[in-house]
């Protein structure tokens, strides 16, 4: 039960503008047709190309069979179907090379439907009102009920569609038309609005935006810090002074939670840690308030095109009790980071009286920050 894919790229469509046919123009760093081919990775793939584009197809350096297109789209597909003969192919998906954003879900729906039908293809019901028009004026309306916008891949049992193409004279709108002319049943499966066919120059900008959204660039960093107790009357934790019989010893205000969070953000950016940006050897940072460090890390993140998706700080100590102050800490951090409160978590745990935190020699903090490219 092998499913193969045929990607049609032999057309010369130049309505999209530019010097190259639309399927060979660049989209998000690679030719449109390369995106379409990638969607069918793992299947035997046949690419139909115009003779003028042979070098472009070879330059893709993909494990695909390149087949010359014919005089019509149907002739190109027939050539590709013939090229798959004798390879044990049971199902074939025929996809327009100018549809670079077909999803795995649409492909799976088509393949699955072929267990029950000789043909299956994705489509979307027409939701806009339909008009007839001439010379820029509406001349009539058209009932849209029962109308669909056809997409690809159009899938078929291989033997049936090969026979249909061999028997079909001349060109056809698509392979569903060829199949139906041969009496094959074609099932409609749900299409996808993003599975657009690049036709006009504006379509490229829309496609770029969709692809950018799909390639979410997420960076995660962690931070860990420890400060020892010393004499004092309170500890700074996540921007809040919590009354306590001791203070925390440190080069700055020793806000162990804020230090861990700052290092988590630097870590997500692969930008080292606080010590790299604010060397302890530099006297100007002696006693500096920790919000300076955190603000710097967040500014750096934004300068590099990232926004904070969320952060989570865990304070580890027996005392002072953090719970009553946790909401104030969240609010303080959110204000410094300039993000919504819901993106900031502060919680605490003890170490069951074990280790240095259990012996109340100091406080440890760990933090995670997730940054997302905007
Ligand atoms: Mg520290």
PDB file of C-alpha atoms in Angstrom, residues 23 163 232 251 333:
ATOM      1  CA  UNK A  23       6.016  28.024  -8.451  1.00  0.00           C
ATOM      2  CA  UNK A 163      -6.667   4.461 -16.800  1.00  0.00           C
ATOM      3  CA  UNK A 232      19.596  42.282  58.776  1.00  0.00           C
ATOM      4  CA  UNK A 251      27.139  42.014  45.753  1.00  0.00           C
ATOM      5  CA  UNK A 333       8.206  41.351  38.268  1.00  0.00           C
TER       6      UNK A 333
END
